[in-house]
Tab-separated table of C-alpha atoms in Angstrom:
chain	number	residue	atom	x	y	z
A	7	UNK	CA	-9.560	9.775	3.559
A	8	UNK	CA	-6.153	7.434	4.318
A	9	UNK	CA	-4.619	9.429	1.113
A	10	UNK	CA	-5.035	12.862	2.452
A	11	UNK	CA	-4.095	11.945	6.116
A	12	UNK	CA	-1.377	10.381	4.829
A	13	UNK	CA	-0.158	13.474	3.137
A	14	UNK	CA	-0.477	15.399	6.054
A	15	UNK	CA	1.630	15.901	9.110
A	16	UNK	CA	-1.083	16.633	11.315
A	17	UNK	CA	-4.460	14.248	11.121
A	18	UNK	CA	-7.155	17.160	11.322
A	19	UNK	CA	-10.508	17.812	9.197
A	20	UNK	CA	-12.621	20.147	9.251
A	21	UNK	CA	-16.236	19.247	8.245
A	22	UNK	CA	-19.272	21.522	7.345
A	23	UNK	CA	-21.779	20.177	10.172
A	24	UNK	CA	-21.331	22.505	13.187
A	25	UNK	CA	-17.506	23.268	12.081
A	26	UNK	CA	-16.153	21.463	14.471
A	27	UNK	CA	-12.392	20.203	14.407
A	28	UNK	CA	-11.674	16.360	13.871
A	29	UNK	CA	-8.578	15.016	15.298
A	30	UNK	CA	-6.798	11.948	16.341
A	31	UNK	CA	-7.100	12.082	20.133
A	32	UNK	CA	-7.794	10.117	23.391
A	33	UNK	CA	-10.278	12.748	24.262
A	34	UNK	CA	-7.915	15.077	25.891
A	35	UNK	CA	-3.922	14.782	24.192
A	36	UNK	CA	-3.385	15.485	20.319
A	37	UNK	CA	-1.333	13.762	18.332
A	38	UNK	CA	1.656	15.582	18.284
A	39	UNK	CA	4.445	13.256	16.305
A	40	UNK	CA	4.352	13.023	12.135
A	41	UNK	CA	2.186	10.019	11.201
A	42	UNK	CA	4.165	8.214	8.357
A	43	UNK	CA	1.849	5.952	7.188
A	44	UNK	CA	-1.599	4.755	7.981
A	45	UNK	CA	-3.972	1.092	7.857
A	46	UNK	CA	-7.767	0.421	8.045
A	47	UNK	CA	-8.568	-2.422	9.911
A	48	UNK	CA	-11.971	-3.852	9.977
A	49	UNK	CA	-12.286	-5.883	13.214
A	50	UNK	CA	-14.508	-7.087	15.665
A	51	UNK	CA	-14.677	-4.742	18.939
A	52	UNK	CA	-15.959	-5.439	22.439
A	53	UNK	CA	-18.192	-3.186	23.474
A	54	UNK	CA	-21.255	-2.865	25.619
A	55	UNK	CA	-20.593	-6.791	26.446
A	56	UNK	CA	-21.015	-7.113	23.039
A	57	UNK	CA	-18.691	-7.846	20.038
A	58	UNK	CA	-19.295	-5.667	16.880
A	59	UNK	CA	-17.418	-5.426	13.486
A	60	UNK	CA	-15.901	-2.045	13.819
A	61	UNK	CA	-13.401	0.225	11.050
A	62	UNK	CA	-10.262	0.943	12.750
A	63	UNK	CA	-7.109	3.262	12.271
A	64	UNK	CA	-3.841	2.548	12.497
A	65	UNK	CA	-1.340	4.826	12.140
A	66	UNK	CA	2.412	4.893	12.330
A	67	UNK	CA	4.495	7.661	13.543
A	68	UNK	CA	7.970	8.969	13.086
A	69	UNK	CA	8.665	8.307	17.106
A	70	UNK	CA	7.816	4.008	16.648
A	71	UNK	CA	4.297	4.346	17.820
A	72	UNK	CA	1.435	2.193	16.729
A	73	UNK	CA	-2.159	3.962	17.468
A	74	UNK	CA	-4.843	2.281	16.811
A	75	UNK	CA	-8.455	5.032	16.853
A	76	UNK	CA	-12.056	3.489	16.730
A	77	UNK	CA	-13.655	5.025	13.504
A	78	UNK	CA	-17.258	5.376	15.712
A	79	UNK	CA	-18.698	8.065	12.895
A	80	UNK	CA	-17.327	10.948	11.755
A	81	UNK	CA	-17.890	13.383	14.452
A	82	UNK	CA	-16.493	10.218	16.836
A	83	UNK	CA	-12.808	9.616	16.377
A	84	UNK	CA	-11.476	7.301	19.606
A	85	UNK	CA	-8.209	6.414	20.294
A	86	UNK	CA	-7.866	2.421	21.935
A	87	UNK	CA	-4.749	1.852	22.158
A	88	UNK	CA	-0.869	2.705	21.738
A	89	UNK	CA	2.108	0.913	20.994
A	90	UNK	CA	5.347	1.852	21.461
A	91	UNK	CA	6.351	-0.308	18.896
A	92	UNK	CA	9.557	0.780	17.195
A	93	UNK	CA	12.619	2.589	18.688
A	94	UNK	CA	12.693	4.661	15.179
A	95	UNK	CA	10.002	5.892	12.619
A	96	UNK	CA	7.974	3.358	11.667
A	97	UNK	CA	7.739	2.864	7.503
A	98	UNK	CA	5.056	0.391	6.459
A	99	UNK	CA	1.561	-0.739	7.728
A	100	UNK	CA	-0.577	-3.944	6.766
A	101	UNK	CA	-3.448	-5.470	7.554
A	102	UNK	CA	-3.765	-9.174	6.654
A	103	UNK	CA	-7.740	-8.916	6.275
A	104	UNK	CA	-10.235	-10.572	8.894
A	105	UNK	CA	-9.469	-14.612	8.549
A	106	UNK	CA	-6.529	-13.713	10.445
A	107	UNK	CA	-6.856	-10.757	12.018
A	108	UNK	CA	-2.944	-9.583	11.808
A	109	UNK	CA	-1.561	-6.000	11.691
A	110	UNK	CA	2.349	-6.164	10.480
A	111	UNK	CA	4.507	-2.575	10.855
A	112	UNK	CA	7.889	-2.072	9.711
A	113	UNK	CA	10.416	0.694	10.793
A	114	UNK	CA	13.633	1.957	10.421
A	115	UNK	CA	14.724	0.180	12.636
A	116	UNK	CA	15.565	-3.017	11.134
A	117	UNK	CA	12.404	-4.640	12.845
A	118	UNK	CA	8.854	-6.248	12.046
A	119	UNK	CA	6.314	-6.408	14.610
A	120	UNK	CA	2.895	-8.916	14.377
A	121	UNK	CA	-0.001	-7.912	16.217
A	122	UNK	CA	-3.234	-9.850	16.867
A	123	UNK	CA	-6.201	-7.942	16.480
A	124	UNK	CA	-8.300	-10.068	18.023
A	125	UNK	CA	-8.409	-7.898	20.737
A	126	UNK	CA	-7.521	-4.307	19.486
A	127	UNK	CA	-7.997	-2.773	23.005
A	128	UNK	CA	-4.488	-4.797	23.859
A	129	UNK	CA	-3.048	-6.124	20.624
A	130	UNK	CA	-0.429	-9.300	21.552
A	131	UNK	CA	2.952	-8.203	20.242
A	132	UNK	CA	5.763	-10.272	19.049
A	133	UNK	CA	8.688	-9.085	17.245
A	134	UNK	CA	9.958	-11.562	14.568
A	135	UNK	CA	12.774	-13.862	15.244
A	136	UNK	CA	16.435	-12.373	13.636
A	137	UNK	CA	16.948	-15.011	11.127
A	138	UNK	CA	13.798	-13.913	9.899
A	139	UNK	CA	14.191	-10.514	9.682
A	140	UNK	CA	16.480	-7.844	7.659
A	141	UNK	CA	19.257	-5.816	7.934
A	142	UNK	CA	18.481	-2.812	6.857
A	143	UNK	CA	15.529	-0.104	7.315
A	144	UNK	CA	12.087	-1.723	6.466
A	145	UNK	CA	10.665	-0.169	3.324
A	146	UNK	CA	7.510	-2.262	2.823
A	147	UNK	CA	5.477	-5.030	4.356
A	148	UNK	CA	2.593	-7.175	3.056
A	149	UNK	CA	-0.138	-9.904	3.810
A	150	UNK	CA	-1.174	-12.087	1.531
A	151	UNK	CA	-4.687	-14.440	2.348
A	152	UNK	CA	-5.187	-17.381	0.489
A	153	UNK	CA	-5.102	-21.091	0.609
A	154	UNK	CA	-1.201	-21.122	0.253
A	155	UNK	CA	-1.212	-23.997	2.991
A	156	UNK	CA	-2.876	-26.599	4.495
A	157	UNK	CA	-3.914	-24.657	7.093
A	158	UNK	CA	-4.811	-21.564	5.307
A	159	UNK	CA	-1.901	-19.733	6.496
A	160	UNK	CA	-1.214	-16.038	5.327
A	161	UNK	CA	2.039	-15.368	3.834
A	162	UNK	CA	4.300	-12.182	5.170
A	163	UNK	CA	6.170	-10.576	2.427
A	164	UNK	CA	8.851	-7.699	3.057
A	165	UNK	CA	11.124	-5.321	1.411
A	166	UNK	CA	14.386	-3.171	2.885
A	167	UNK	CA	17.403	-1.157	2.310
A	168	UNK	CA	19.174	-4.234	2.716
A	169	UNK	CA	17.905	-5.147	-1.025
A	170	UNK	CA	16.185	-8.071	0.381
A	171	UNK	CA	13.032	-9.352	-0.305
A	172	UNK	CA	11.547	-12.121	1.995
A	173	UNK	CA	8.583	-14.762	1.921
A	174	UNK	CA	7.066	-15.930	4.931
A	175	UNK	CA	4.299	-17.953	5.986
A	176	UNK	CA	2.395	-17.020	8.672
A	177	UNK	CA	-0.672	-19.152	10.368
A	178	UNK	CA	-0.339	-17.362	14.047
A	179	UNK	CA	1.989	-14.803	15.398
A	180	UNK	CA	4.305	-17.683	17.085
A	181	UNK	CA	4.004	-19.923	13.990
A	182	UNK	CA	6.203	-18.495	11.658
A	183	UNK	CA	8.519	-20.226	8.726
A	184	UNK	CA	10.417	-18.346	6.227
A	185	UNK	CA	9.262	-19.776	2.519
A	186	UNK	CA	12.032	-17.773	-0.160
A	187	UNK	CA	14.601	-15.214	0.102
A	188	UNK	CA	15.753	-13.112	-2.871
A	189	UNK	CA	18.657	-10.472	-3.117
A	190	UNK	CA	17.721	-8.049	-5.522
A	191	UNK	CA	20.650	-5.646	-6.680
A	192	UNK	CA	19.608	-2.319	-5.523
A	193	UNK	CA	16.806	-1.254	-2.944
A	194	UNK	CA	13.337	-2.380	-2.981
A	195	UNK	CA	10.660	0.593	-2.314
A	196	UNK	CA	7.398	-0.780	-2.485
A	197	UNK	CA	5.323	-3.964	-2.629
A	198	UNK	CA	1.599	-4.337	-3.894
A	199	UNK	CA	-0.584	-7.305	-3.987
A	200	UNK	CA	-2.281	-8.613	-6.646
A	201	UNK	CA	-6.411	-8.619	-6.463
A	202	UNK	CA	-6.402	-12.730	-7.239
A	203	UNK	CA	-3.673	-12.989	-3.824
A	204	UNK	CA	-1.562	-14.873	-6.516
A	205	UNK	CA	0.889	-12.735	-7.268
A	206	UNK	CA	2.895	-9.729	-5.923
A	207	UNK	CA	4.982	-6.867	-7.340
A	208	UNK	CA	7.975	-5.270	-6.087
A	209	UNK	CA	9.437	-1.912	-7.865
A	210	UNK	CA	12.743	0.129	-6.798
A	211	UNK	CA	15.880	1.536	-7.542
A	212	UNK	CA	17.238	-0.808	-10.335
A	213	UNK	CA	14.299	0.243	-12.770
A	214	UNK	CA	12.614	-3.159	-12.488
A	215	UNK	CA	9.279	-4.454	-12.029
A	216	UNK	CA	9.359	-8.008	-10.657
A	217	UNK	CA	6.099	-10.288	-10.391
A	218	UNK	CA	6.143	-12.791	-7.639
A	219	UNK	CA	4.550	-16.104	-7.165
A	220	UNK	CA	2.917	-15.877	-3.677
A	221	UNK	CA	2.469	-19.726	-3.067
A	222	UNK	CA	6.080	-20.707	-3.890
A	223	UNK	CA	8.254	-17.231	-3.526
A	224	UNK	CA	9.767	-17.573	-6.576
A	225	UNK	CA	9.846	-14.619	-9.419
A	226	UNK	CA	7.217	-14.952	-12.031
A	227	UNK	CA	8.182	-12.241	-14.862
A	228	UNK	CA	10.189	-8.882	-14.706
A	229	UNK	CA	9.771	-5.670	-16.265
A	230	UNK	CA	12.524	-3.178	-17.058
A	231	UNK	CA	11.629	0.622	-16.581
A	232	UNK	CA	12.176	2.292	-19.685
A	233	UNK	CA	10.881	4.735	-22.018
A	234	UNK	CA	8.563	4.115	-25.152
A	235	UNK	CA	8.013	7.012	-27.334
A	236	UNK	CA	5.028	5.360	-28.624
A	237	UNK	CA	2.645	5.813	-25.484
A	238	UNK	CA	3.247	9.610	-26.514
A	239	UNK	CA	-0.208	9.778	-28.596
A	240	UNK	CA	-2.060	8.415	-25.946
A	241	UNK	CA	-1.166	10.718	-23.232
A	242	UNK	CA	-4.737	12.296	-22.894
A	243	UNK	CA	-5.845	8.459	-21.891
A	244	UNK	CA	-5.090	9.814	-18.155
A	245	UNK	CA	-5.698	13.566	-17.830
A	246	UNK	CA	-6.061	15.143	-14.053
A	247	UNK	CA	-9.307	17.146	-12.751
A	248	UNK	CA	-8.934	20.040	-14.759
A	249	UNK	CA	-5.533	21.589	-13.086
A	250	UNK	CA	-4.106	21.432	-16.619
A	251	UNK	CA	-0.756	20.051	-16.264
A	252	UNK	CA	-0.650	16.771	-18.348
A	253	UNK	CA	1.787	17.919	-20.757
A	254	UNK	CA	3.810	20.851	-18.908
A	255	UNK	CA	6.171	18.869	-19.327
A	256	UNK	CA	8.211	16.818	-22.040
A	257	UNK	CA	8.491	13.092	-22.340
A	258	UNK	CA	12.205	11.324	-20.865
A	259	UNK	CA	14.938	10.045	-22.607
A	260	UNK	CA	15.705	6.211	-22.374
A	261	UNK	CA	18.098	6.657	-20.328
A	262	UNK	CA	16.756	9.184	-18.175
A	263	UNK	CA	13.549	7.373	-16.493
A	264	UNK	CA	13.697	7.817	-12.667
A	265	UNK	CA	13.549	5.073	-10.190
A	266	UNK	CA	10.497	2.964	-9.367
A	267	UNK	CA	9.460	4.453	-6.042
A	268	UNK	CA	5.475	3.483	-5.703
A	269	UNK	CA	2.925	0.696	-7.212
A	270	UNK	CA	-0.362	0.258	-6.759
A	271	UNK	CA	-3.111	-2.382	-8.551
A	272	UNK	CA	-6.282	-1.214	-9.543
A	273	UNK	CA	-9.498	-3.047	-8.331
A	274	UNK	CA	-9.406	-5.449	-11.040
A	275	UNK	CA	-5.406	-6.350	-11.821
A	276	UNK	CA	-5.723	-5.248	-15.151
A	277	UNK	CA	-3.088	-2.438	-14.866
A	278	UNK	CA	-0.774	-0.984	-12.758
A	279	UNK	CA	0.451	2.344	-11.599
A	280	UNK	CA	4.170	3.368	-10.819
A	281	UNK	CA	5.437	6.557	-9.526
A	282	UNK	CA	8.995	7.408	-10.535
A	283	UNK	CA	11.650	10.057	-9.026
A	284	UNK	CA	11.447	11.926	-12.118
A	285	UNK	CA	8.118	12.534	-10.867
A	286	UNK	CA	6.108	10.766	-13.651
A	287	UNK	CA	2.946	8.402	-13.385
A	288	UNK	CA	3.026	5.516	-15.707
A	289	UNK	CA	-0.010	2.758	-16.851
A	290	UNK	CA	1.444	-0.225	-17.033
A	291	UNK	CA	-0.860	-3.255	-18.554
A	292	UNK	CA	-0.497	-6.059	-16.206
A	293	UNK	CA	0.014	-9.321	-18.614
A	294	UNK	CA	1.923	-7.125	-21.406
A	295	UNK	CA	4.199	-4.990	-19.414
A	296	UNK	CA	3.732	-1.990	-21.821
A	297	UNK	CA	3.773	1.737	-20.422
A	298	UNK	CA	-0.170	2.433	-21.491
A	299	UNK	CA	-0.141	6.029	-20.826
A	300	UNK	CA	2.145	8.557	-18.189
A	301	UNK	CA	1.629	12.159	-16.974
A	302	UNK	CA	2.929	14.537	-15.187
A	303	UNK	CA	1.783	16.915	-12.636
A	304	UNK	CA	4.181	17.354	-9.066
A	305	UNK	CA	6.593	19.649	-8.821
A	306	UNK	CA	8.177	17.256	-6.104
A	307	UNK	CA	8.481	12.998	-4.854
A	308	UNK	CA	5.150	11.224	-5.043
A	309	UNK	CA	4.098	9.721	-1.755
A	310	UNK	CA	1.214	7.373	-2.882
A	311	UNK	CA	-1.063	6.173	-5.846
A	312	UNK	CA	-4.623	4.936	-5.142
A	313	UNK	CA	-7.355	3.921	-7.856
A	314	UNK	CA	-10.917	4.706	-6.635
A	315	UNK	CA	-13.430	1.444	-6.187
A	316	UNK	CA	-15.148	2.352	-9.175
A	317	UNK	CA	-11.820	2.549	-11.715
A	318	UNK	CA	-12.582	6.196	-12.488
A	319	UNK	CA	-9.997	8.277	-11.426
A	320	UNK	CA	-6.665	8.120	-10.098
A	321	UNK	CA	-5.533	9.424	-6.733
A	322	UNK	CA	-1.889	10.754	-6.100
A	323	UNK	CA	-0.189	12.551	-2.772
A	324	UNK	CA	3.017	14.439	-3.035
A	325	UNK	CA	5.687	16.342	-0.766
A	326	UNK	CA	5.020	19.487	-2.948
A	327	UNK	CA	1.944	19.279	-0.183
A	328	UNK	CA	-0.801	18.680	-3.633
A	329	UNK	CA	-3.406	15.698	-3.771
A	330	UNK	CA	-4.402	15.285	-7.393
A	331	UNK	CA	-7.263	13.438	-8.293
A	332	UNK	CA	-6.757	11.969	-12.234
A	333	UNK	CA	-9.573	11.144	-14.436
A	334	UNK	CA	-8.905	7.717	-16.596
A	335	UNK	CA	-10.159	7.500	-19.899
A	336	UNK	CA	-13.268	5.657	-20.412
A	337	UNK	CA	-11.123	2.989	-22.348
A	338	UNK	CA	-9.208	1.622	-19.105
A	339	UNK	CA	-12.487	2.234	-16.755
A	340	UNK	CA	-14.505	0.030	-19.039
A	341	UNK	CA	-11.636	-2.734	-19.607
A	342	UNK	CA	-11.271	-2.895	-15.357
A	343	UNK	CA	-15.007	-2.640	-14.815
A	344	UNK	CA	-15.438	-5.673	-17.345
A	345	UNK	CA	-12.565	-7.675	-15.499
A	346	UNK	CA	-14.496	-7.143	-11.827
A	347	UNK	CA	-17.442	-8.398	-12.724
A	348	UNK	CA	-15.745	-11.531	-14.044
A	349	UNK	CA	-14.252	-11.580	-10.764
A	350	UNK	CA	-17.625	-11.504	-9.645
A	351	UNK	CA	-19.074	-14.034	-11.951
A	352	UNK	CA	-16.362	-16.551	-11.208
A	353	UNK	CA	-15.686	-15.989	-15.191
A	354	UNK	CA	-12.063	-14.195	-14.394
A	355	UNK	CA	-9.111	-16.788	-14.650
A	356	UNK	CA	-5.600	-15.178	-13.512
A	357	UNK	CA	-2.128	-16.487	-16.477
């Protein structure tokens, strides 16, 4: 559901039972302004004197509004509150997960805003403090939970146009102390966290994918983007749903591999997905670094990657207006599926 709202300018569905229209609304205006980029939240909600864990919205627009919609069912979309957050269009959402109850949106502004969703209905705001901010338009933001400090802080990590990437720790939205600060060479596009919370990777314009050490800020292990004739054979690994368009068209040259623009984890950290401006998809293998498998399918910039829970199938948005839904070959599925339920067996130890 986030994937195809996020691909869509306007937030509408249209579902069998009684046809009626969804839309984000209070119950009388539509949403009118471009949503850029959207958040669950999963957070306790007053209501009826009451407090209940409740699935929430967010969504950021290209005016610098935060809306956050109460997910009731899905004939029952309610908007509870706005934000006029950000003076431009707002870039990145995150959620730091329910020990801390944190929402964290970055614009193009320069600026990133903490909110406490302790109380959704009227989220506190606070801006962060200039010295610990960036100069440049906000391209990604990320929590990261996890016993990283005595108090069981949650770090803040960010990514913008001013090729800086910056480690914060975060235990409250006034208690806030910057941990490492890297200049990376060219811009950074996108951030993803690691399933374990140990590790984070950033991809973007120089061709590189750099692993981070969450606790200390410091880089772990870097991969350059590059081209390796030998994942040719194993193209039909990752295949999409039948549209027939793994192979229309032929592999890069070295030298000719686009910039890192997306990443994305599956479920179980084995591998890793990257979405290039040449418009490829590439399988990365997380402790290796080797290109697994790539396709190709959009005919323009791909806008997110999401595996599916069950590490079947691959889900991909694009400004050419197409959602493809991939189908991974049972080879990867069974490798991730083995590596989650050593997660789940406390068997899974993360090098």
């Amino acid at each position: 559901w986030g994937l195809f709202w996020q691909a869509a300018n306007t937030i509408t569905t249209s579902p069998n039972k009684k046809k009626k229209q969804l839309s984000f609304t209070d119950a009388k205006k539509k949403v009118n302004a471009e949503v850029r980029c959207l958040e669950f939240i999963h957070t306790p909600v007053h209501t009826k004197g009451q407090y209940n864990d409740c699935l929430l919205l967010s969504s950021g627009d290209r005016k610098g509004n935060v809306r956050f919609h109460h997910l009731v069912d899905e004939d029952n979309i309610q908007q509870i509150a706005l934000v006029k957050a950000h003076n431009k269009e707002i870039r990145s959402l995150h959620y730091s997960g329910q020990k801390s109850h944190l929402l964290a949106s970055g614009g193009r502004d320069t600026f990133i805003h903490l909110y406490d969703m302790s109380n959704p209905t009227h989220p506190d705001v606070i801006s962060l403090p200039p010295q610990y901010n960036h100069t440049g338009a906000i391209t990604a933001v990320r929590f990261i939970e996890g016993d990283h400090h005595k108090n069981k802080a949650c770090r803040l990590v960010s990514a913008a146009s001013d090729k800086n990437i910056i480690f914060r720790n975060v235990s409250h939205t006034q208690d806030i102390t910057p941990i490492a600060k890297h200049v990376i060479k060219r811009t950074v596009y996108d951030l993803a966290v690691h399933p374990t919370n140990k590790f984070i990777i950033s991809c973007g314009q120089d061709k590189f994918l750099r692993i981070w050490n969450v606790a200390n800020g410091k880089q772990n292990r870097s991969y350059q983007l590059q081209e390796d004739e030998a994942i040719s054979n194993n193209n039909k690994n990752l295949t999409d749903s039948g549209l027939g368009l793994s192979h229309s068209r032929p592999l890069s040259s070295a030298n000719n591999t686009g910039e890192a623009i997306k990443v994305s984890l599956d479920p179980s950290g084995l591998y890793f997905i990257v979405s290039t401006s040449d418009k490829w998809l590439r399988l990365f293998d997380w402790f290796s670094g080797h290109c697994v498998a790539k396709v190709y399918g959009h005919s323009a910039a791909i806008t997110s990657i999401k595996f599916t829970a069950d590490c079947k199938r691959l889900i991909s948005t694009s400004a050419d207006g197409c959602i493809f839904i991939w189908k991974l070959s049972p080879e990867f599925t069974n490798a991730m599926q083995t590596r989650l339920n050593g997660f789940n067996n406390n068997e899974a130890n993360e090098t």
